Amino acid sequence: MERLVWWNGEFVKESEAKISIYDSALMFGDMIFEMTRSFNKKQFKLREHLERLYQSAKHIHLDIPITIDEMEQAVYDTIEANEHLFGDDDEHRIMIDISRGLLGIYEANVRGVKPGPNVIIADFPLRWTVSAMAHLFDSGINAVIPSQRNIPADLLEPKVKNRSRIHYLMANIEVSKMKGKDNWALLLDPDGYISEGTDDNFFIVKDGVIITPEGRNILRGISRDYIFELADQLDIPCVERNIEPYDVMFADEAFMTATPFCILPVTRFNHNPIADGKMGEITNLLLDTWSDNVGVDIAGQIKSYAKDADSNSPTPYEFKK
Ligand SMILES: Cc1ncc(COP(=O)(O)O)c(C=O)c1O
C-alpha cells in the first residue's frame, strides 16, 4: 500500500506524483509551498498556512486554480485517504506545492503534460522530520552565523514561502562543515541584523522580554505568530526589534520556532554558551503552554519517535557529509 497524493484534483500514488522537466519549478525554482502539522491528528493553524500560501501566490502572480476553501477540503480529503497508513501515534505532515506549470516556450512542443499550474498535496508522517531532533530539547542548538546572508525583501521577498532556496542550503552546508554537532545556521540580513534560520524563526529573551527580529527580511512564521499568542496568554512582553549578534551572545535565553518541532532551545551561539548554556525558563514555559494548549507533549512525542529512528540521521537543517 502506498500513500496517495492529491495531484490536480485526483489521487495518484506518491511514486507517480511527478511534474515535467519543462515545468517552471525546475527551470526557475518557481514554486510556492506550505508545510503543516497536526496535533493528535488535528491540523494546527491550517487556515493560516493556506492564507500565507494564497498570499505567496498573489505575490508571484500565480493564479491557484482552486479556491482556498476547496484547498482546505482537498487537504482533509488527502488526510482521510492516507490515515490508514499512519500509526496511532503518528501526526500528519502536509506538504502543499504549487508550480506555475510548463514554461510557455515548451507548451506547444511538449506532449502529454497538462498545461497550467500544478497543485500537489502530499501527506507524510511528521516523525520523518523531527525524530533526529529529540536530543535538542535537552542539549539545545548551537546557532552559528554563516558567511551566507539572507536575501533581503528588497532583492527577493522572503515573506513568500518559495522553493528558490539555494541560499538556505548553502548556509546549511557551510555550518555542517564546522566543528561539533547540532550547528544550525542563523542568517544575518545585509545590514548585519539577525534575520532567521534556514527553516525557522529566531527569538531571544532578555530581562523578561521575548524579542524577535522585525518581520522584514524573514519568512513570517506561523509558529512565530503563535509565540505572540502564547506570550499574551502568559502575560509576558513580546516585541519585534532589530537584534545584533552581540545581543544574542548576551541574551538570557534563545530559541528557534518552526512548524514541525514548534520550539527548540538555542543554548549556544557561535560555539559559546548563552547564559548558563541550558534551556531557559521562559522557553520552557512557552513549550509547556503550547503543549497544554494542543493536548500533546510536544517534546515527549518527538522523543518517543526518536526511539525507533536511526540516531545518526541528520536533521533537515544539517547537510550529510
Ligand atoms: C525560511 C523559514 N523561516 C521560518 C520558518 C518557520 O515558519 P513556520 O513557523 O510557518 O513553520 C520556515 C518554515 O518553513 C522557513 O522556511
GROMACS .gro file of C-alpha atoms and ligand atoms in nm:
model
  337
    1MET     CA    1   0.000   0.000   0.000
    2GLU     CA    2   0.129   0.342  -0.095
    3ARG     CA    3   0.047   0.688   0.028
    4LEU     CA    4  -0.171   0.891  -0.208
    5VAL     CA    5  -0.102   1.240  -0.329
    6TRP     CA    6  -0.371   1.488  -0.431
    7TRP     CA    7  -0.248   1.587  -0.776
    8ASN     CA    8  -0.451   1.848  -0.962
    9GLY     CA    9  -0.781   1.717  -0.835
   10GLU     CA   10  -0.719   1.344  -0.842
   11PHE     CA   11  -0.538   1.097  -0.620
   12VAL     CA   12  -0.224   0.934  -0.758
   13LYS     CA   13   0.023   0.705  -0.590
   14GLU     CA   14   0.307   0.901  -0.427
   15SER     CA   15   0.564   0.734  -0.655
   16GLU     CA   16   0.367   0.857  -0.957
   17ALA     CA   17   0.320   1.218  -0.844
   18LYS     CA   18   0.554   1.399  -1.083
   19ILE     CA   19   0.595   1.724  -1.265
   20SER     CA   20   0.755   1.777  -1.606
   21ILE     CA   21   1.123   1.858  -1.650
   22TYR     CA   22   0.995   2.156  -1.854
   23ASP     CA   23   0.799   2.292  -1.557
   24SER     CA   24   0.886   2.641  -1.444
   25ALA     CA   25   0.953   2.497  -1.096
   26LEU     CA   26   1.257   2.312  -1.230
   27MET     CA   27   1.367   2.593  -1.456
   28PHE     CA   28   1.338   2.879  -1.206
   29GLY     CA   29   1.269   2.726  -0.866
   30ASP     CA   30   0.929   2.879  -0.944
   31MET     CA   31   0.722   2.705  -0.681
   32ILE     CA   32   0.546   2.816  -0.366
   33PHE     CA   33   0.468   2.583  -0.082
   34GLU     CA   34   0.338   2.526   0.268
   35MET     CA   35   0.406   2.258   0.523
   36THR     CA   36   0.178   2.195   0.819
   37ARG     CA   37   0.150   1.950   1.103
   38SER     CA   38  -0.121   1.803   1.321
   39PHE     CA   39  -0.151   1.756   1.698
   40ASN     CA   40  -0.344   1.441   1.786
   41LYS     CA   41  -0.417   1.423   1.411
   42LYS     CA   42  -0.591   1.760   1.413
   43GLN     CA   43  -0.430   2.013   1.177
   44PHE     CA   44  -0.281   2.316   1.353
   45LYS     CA   45  -0.341   2.662   1.203
   46LEU     CA   46  -0.423   2.511   0.863
   47ARG     CA   47  -0.621   2.816   0.758
   48GLU     CA   48  -0.328   3.047   0.845
   49HIS     CA   49  -0.093   2.833   0.636
   50LEU     CA   50  -0.337   2.843   0.344
   51GLU     CA   51  -0.377   3.218   0.374
   52ARG     CA   52   0.003   3.255   0.355
   53LEU     CA   53   0.002   3.023   0.052
   54TYR     CA   54  -0.254   3.233  -0.134
   55GLN     CA   55  -0.059   3.549  -0.045
   56SER     CA   56   0.260   3.390  -0.179
   57ALA     CA   57   0.075   3.302  -0.500
   58LYS     CA   58  -0.059   3.654  -0.541
   59HIS     CA   59   0.285   3.799  -0.486
   60ILE     CA   60   0.439   3.592  -0.765
   61HIS     CA   61   0.139   3.646  -0.998
   62LEU     CA   62   0.033   3.284  -0.994
   63ASP     CA   63  -0.338   3.205  -1.007
   64ILE     CA   64  -0.414   2.900  -0.796
   65PRO     CA   65  -0.688   2.720  -0.992
   66ILE     CA   66  -0.893   2.633  -0.680
   67THR     CA   67  -1.033   2.846  -0.400
   68ILE     CA   68  -0.890   2.848  -0.050
   69ASP     CA   69  -1.199   2.658   0.074
   70GLU     CA   70  -1.151   2.393  -0.194
   71MET     CA   71  -0.783   2.369  -0.098
   72GLU     CA   72  -0.876   2.321   0.267
   73GLN     CA   73  -1.119   2.044   0.172
   74ALA     CA   74  -0.854   1.882  -0.051
   75VAL     CA   75  -0.615   1.875   0.247
   76TYR     CA   76  -0.876   1.697   0.460
   77ASP     CA   77  -0.951   1.453   0.176
   78THR     CA   78  -0.578   1.376   0.146
   79ILE     CA   79  -0.550   1.309   0.519
   80GLU     CA   80  -0.853   1.079   0.505
   81ALA     CA   81  -0.713   0.890   0.207
   82ASN     CA   82  -0.385   0.824   0.390
   83GLU     CA   83  -0.485   0.784   0.753
   84HIS     CA   84  -0.498   0.403   0.732
   85LEU     CA   85  -0.123   0.403   0.661
   86PHE     CA   86  -0.041   0.613   0.968
   87GLY     CA   87   0.024   0.471   1.314
   88ASP     CA   88  -0.193   0.572   1.610
   89ASP     CA   89   0.087   0.793   1.741
   90ASP     CA   90   0.167   0.948   1.401
   91GLU     CA   91   0.092   1.306   1.303
   92HIS     CA   92   0.009   1.422   0.951
   93ARG     CA   93   0.268   1.649   0.792
   94ILE     CA   94   0.103   1.807   0.491
   95MET     CA   95   0.315   1.945   0.209
   96ILE     CA   96   0.143   2.162  -0.050
   97ASP     CA   97   0.348   2.253  -0.356
   98ILE     CA   98   0.226   2.476  -0.636
   99SER     CA   99   0.422   2.521  -0.956
  100ARG     CA  100   0.340   2.756  -1.240
  101GLY     CA  101   0.350   2.467  -1.486
  102LEU     CA  102   0.513   2.428  -1.824
  103LEU     CA  103   0.719   2.725  -1.930
  104GLY     CA  104   0.548   2.899  -2.221
  105ILE     CA  105   0.822   2.820  -2.471
  106TYR     CA  106   0.776   2.445  -2.419
  107GLU     CA  107   0.396   2.435  -2.406
  108ALA     CA  108   0.350   2.397  -2.781
  109ASN     CA  109   0.607   2.119  -2.814
  110VAL     CA  110   0.585   1.904  -2.502
  111ARG     CA  111   0.318   1.633  -2.530
  112GLY     CA  112   0.126   1.459  -2.255
  113VAL     CA  113   0.162   1.731  -1.993
  114LYS     CA  114  -0.138   1.921  -1.871
  115PRO     CA  115  -0.098   2.299  -1.917
  116GLY     CA  116  -0.129   2.541  -1.625
  117PRO     CA  117  -0.027   2.529  -1.261
  118ASN     CA  118   0.022   2.207  -1.069
  119VAL     CA  119  -0.135   2.179  -0.725
  120ILE     CA  120   0.014   1.894  -0.527
  121ILE     CA  121  -0.081   1.791  -0.173
  122ALA     CA  122   0.128   1.522  -0.005
  123ASP     CA  123   0.087   1.375   0.342
  124PHE     CA  124   0.366   1.201   0.530
  125PRO     CA  125   0.440   1.116   0.893
  126LEU     CA  126   0.579   1.404   1.100
  127ARG     CA  127   0.831   1.164   1.255
  128TRP     CA  128   1.041   1.176   0.936
  129THR     CA  129   1.121   1.541   1.001
  130VAL     CA  130   1.159   1.551   1.375
  131SER     CA  131   1.292   1.221   1.508
  132ALA     CA  132   1.657   1.328   1.476
  133MET     CA  133   1.584   1.644   1.677
  134ALA     CA  134   1.476   1.481   2.004
  135HIS     CA  135   1.803   1.537   2.191
  136LEU     CA  136   1.791   1.909   2.108
  137PHE     CA  137   1.510   1.960   2.360
  138ASP     CA  138   1.774   1.876   2.625
  139SER     CA  139   2.107   1.997   2.488
  140GLY     CA  140   1.987   2.271   2.254
  141ILE     CA  141   2.106   2.408   1.923
  142ASN     CA  142   2.436   2.580   1.856
  143ALA     CA  143   2.326   2.873   1.638
  144VAL     CA  144   2.608   2.971   1.406
  145ILE     CA  145   2.633   3.268   1.173
  146PRO     CA  146   2.746   3.155   0.829
  147SER     CA  147   2.902   3.381   0.567
  148GLN     CA  148   2.591   3.322   0.357
  149ARG     CA  149   2.347   3.605   0.426
  150ASN     CA  150   1.973   3.604   0.395
  151ILE     CA  151   1.822   3.760   0.085
  152PRO     CA  152   1.650   4.082   0.193
  153ALA     CA  153   1.299   4.185   0.095
  154ASP     CA  154   1.422   4.449  -0.149
  155LEU     CA  155   1.602   4.181  -0.354
  156LEU     CA  156   1.366   3.885  -0.326
  157GLU     CA  157   1.072   3.877  -0.088
  158PRO     CA  158   1.142   3.620   0.189
  159LYS     CA  159   0.784   3.650   0.315
  160VAL     CA  160   0.686   3.449   0.008
  161LYS     CA  161   0.734   3.085   0.101
  162ASN     CA  162   0.907   2.968  -0.212
  163ARG     CA  163   1.134   2.692  -0.335
  164SER     CA  164   1.421   2.917  -0.452
  165ARG     CA  165   1.621   2.807  -0.150
  166ILE     CA  166   1.979   2.753  -0.257
  167HIS     CA  167   2.097   3.029  -0.024
  168TYR     CA  168   1.946   2.845   0.272
  169LEU     CA  169   2.105   2.521   0.158
  170MET     CA  170   2.445   2.691   0.117
  171ALA     CA  171   2.416   2.813   0.476
  172ASN     CA  172   2.330   2.460   0.594
  173ILE     CA  173   2.627   2.314   0.407
  174GLU     CA  174   2.859   2.577   0.548
  175VAL     CA  175   2.763   2.523   0.912
  176SER     CA  176   2.755   2.144   0.872
  177LYS     CA  177   3.127   2.159   0.791
  178MET     CA  178   3.205   2.339   1.117
  179LYS     CA  179   3.335   2.156   1.419
  180GLY     CA  180   3.091   1.992   1.659
  181LYS     CA  181   2.732   1.877   1.622
  182ASP     CA  182   2.394   2.047   1.618
  183ASN     CA  183   2.517   2.357   1.439
  184TRP     CA  184   2.219   2.537   1.286
  185ALA     CA  185   2.262   2.836   1.061
  186LEU     CA  186   2.137   3.173   1.180
  187LEU     CA  187   2.147   3.415   0.890
  188LEU     CA  188   2.222   3.785   0.903
  189ASP     CA  189   2.048   4.027   0.674
  190PRO     CA  190   2.262   4.265   0.466
  191ASP     CA  191   2.255   4.525   0.748
  192GLY     CA  192   2.414   4.279   0.988
  193TYR     CA  193   2.099   4.214   1.191
  194ILE     CA  194   1.981   3.863   1.274
  195SER     CA  195   1.710   3.752   1.030
  196GLU     CA  196   1.617   3.383   1.071
  197GLY     CA  197   1.736   3.025   1.042
  198THR     CA  198   1.713   2.835   0.716
  199ASP     CA  199   1.376   2.688   0.810
  200ASP     CA  200   1.292   2.857   1.137
  201ASN     CA  201   1.246   3.189   1.315
  202PHE     CA  202   1.464   3.312   1.596
  203PHE     CA  203   1.394   3.463   1.938
  204ILE     CA  204   1.596   3.582   2.235
  205VAL     CA  205   1.478   3.656   2.588
  206LYS     CA  206   1.636   3.948   2.773
  207ASP     CA  207   1.529   4.082   3.114
  208GLY     CA  208   1.194   3.904   3.090
  209VAL     CA  209   1.111   4.032   2.740
  210ILE     CA  210   1.078   3.799   2.440
  211ILE     CA  211   1.239   3.960   2.136
  212THR     CA  212   1.232   3.853   1.771
  213PRO     CA  213   1.360   4.026   1.455
  214GLU     CA  214   1.118   4.260   1.281
  215GLY     CA  215   0.905   4.089   1.017
  216ARG     CA  216   1.105   4.246   0.733
  217ASN     CA  217   1.377   4.020   0.597
  218ILE     CA  218   1.225   3.691   0.711
  219LEU     CA  219   0.951   3.444   0.645
  220ARG     CA  220   0.684   3.542   0.895
  221GLY     CA  221   0.636   3.203   1.053
  222ILE     CA  222   0.302   3.072   1.169
  223SER     CA  223   0.482   2.941   1.479
  224ARG     CA  224   0.641   3.285   1.527
  225ASP     CA  225   0.290   3.435   1.529
  226TYR     CA  226   0.183   3.173   1.781
  227ILE     CA  227   0.464   3.279   2.018
  228PHE     CA  228   0.296   3.622   2.031
  229GLU     CA  229  -0.034   3.450   2.120
  230LEU     CA  230   0.135   3.240   2.390
  231ALA     CA  231   0.317   3.544   2.531
  232ASP     CA  232  -0.016   3.722   2.551
  233GLN     CA  233  -0.171   3.424   2.729
  234LEU     CA  234   0.121   3.417   2.976
  235ASP     CA  235   0.136   3.794   3.014
  236ILE     CA  236   0.498   3.809   2.904
  237PRO     CA  237   0.602   4.105   2.686
  238CYS     CA  238   0.694   4.001   2.332
  239VAL     CA  239   0.833   4.252   2.083
  240GLU     CA  240   0.986   4.278   1.735
  241ARG     CA  241   1.321   4.452   1.734
  242ASN     CA  242   1.649   4.454   1.542
  243ILE     CA  243   1.882   4.201   1.705
  244GLU     CA  244   2.259   4.217   1.663
  245PRO     CA  245   2.488   3.916   1.709
  246TYR     CA  246   2.616   4.088   2.024
  247ASP     CA  247   2.265   4.080   2.171
  248VAL     CA  248   2.243   3.706   2.112
  249MET     CA  249   2.575   3.644   2.286
  250PHE     CA  250   2.448   3.825   2.598
  251ALA     CA  251   2.084   3.710   2.590
  252ASP     CA  252   1.933   3.529   2.888
  253GLU     CA  253   1.772   3.268   2.661
  254ALA     CA  254   1.727   3.197   2.293
  255PHE     CA  255   1.510   2.964   2.086
  256MET     CA  256   1.401   2.875   1.735
  257THR     CA  257   1.045   2.814   1.617
  258ALA     CA  258   0.908   2.621   1.320
  259THR     CA  259   0.604   2.412   1.243
  260PRO     CA  260   0.746   2.059   1.284
  261PHE     CA  261   0.917   2.099   1.624
  262CYS     CA  262   0.738   2.415   1.750
  263ILE     CA  263   1.015   2.540   1.985
  264LEU     CA  264   1.375   2.429   2.026
  265PRO     CA  265   1.616   2.590   2.272
  266VAL     CA  266   1.927   2.761   2.137
  267THR     CA  267   2.184   2.708   2.410
  268ARG     CA  268   2.497   2.814   2.227
  269PHE     CA  269   2.586   3.091   1.988
  270ASN     CA  270   2.889   3.062   1.763
  271HIS     CA  271   3.010   2.779   1.993
  272ASN     CA  272   2.981   2.989   2.313
  273PRO     CA  273   2.716   2.911   2.577
  274ILE     CA  274   2.424   3.153   2.601
  275ALA     CA  275   2.384   3.238   2.974
  276ASP     CA  276   2.432   2.904   3.156
  277GLY     CA  277   2.409   2.706   2.831
  278LYS     CA  278   2.078   2.543   2.929
  279MET     CA  279   1.722   2.573   2.805
  280GLY     CA  280   1.578   2.890   2.958
  281GLU     CA  281   1.281   2.919   3.193
  282ILE     CA  282   1.064   3.125   2.960
  283THR     CA  283   1.148   2.897   2.665
  284ASN     CA  284   1.038   2.603   2.877
  285LEU     CA  285   0.720   2.776   2.984
  286LEU     CA  286   0.630   2.860   2.624
  287LEU     CA  287   0.685   2.499   2.517
  288ASP     CA  288   0.480   2.365   2.809
  289THR     CA  289   0.196   2.607   2.742
  290TRP     CA  290   0.197   2.520   2.371
  291SER     CA  291   0.183   2.150   2.466
  292ASP     CA  292  -0.106   2.212   2.708
  293ASN     CA  293  -0.300   2.416   2.452
  294VAL     CA  294  -0.281   2.144   2.185
  295GLY     CA  295  -0.302   1.844   2.418
  296VAL     CA  296   0.026   1.689   2.305
  297ASP     CA  297   0.353   1.672   2.497
  298ILE     CA  298   0.550   1.817   2.206
  299ALA     CA  299   0.899   1.722   2.325
  300GLY     CA  300   0.781   1.389   2.467
  301GLN     CA  301   0.621   1.287   2.138
  302ILE     CA  302   0.936   1.371   1.940
  303LYS     CA  303   1.146   1.179   2.192
  304SER     CA  304   0.918   0.878   2.150
  305TYR     CA  305   0.967   0.897   1.771
  306ALA     CA  306   1.344   0.904   1.823
  307LYS     CA  307   1.341   0.565   1.997
  308ASP     CA  308   1.290   0.374   1.675
  309ALA     CA  309   1.481   0.611   1.447
  310ASP     CA  310   1.838   0.599   1.319
  311SER     CA  311   2.029   0.812   1.569
  312ASN     CA  312   2.290   0.904   1.307
  313SER     CA  313   2.047   1.059   1.064
  314PRO     CA  314   2.084   1.435   1.018
  315THR     CA  315   1.815   1.692   1.091
  316PRO     CA  316   1.670   1.863   0.783
  317TYR     CA  317   1.896   2.157   0.864
  318GLU     CA  318   2.214   1.959   0.856
  319PHE     CA  319   2.382   1.853   0.537
  320LYS     CA  320   2.503   1.496   0.510
  321LYS     CA  321   2.882   1.500   0.499
  322LIG     C1  322   1.293   3.034   0.600
  322LIG     C2  323   1.193   2.996   0.704
  322LIG     N1  324   1.178   3.072   0.813
  322LIG     C3  325   1.090   3.039   0.910
  322LIG     C4  326   1.012   2.926   0.901
  322LIG     C5  327   0.913   2.892   1.011
  322LIG     O1  328   0.784   2.906   0.962
  322LIG     P1  329   0.660   2.828   1.025
  322LIG     O2  330   0.656   2.863   1.169
  322LIG     O3  331   0.543   2.883   0.949
  322LIG     O4  332   0.683   2.685   1.000
  322LIG     C6  333   1.025   2.844   0.791
  322LIG     C7  334   0.943   2.722   0.783
  322LIG     O5  335   0.917   2.669   0.684
  322LIG     C8  336   1.116   2.879   0.688
  322LIG     O6  337   1.130   2.804   0.578
   0.00000   0.00000   0.00000
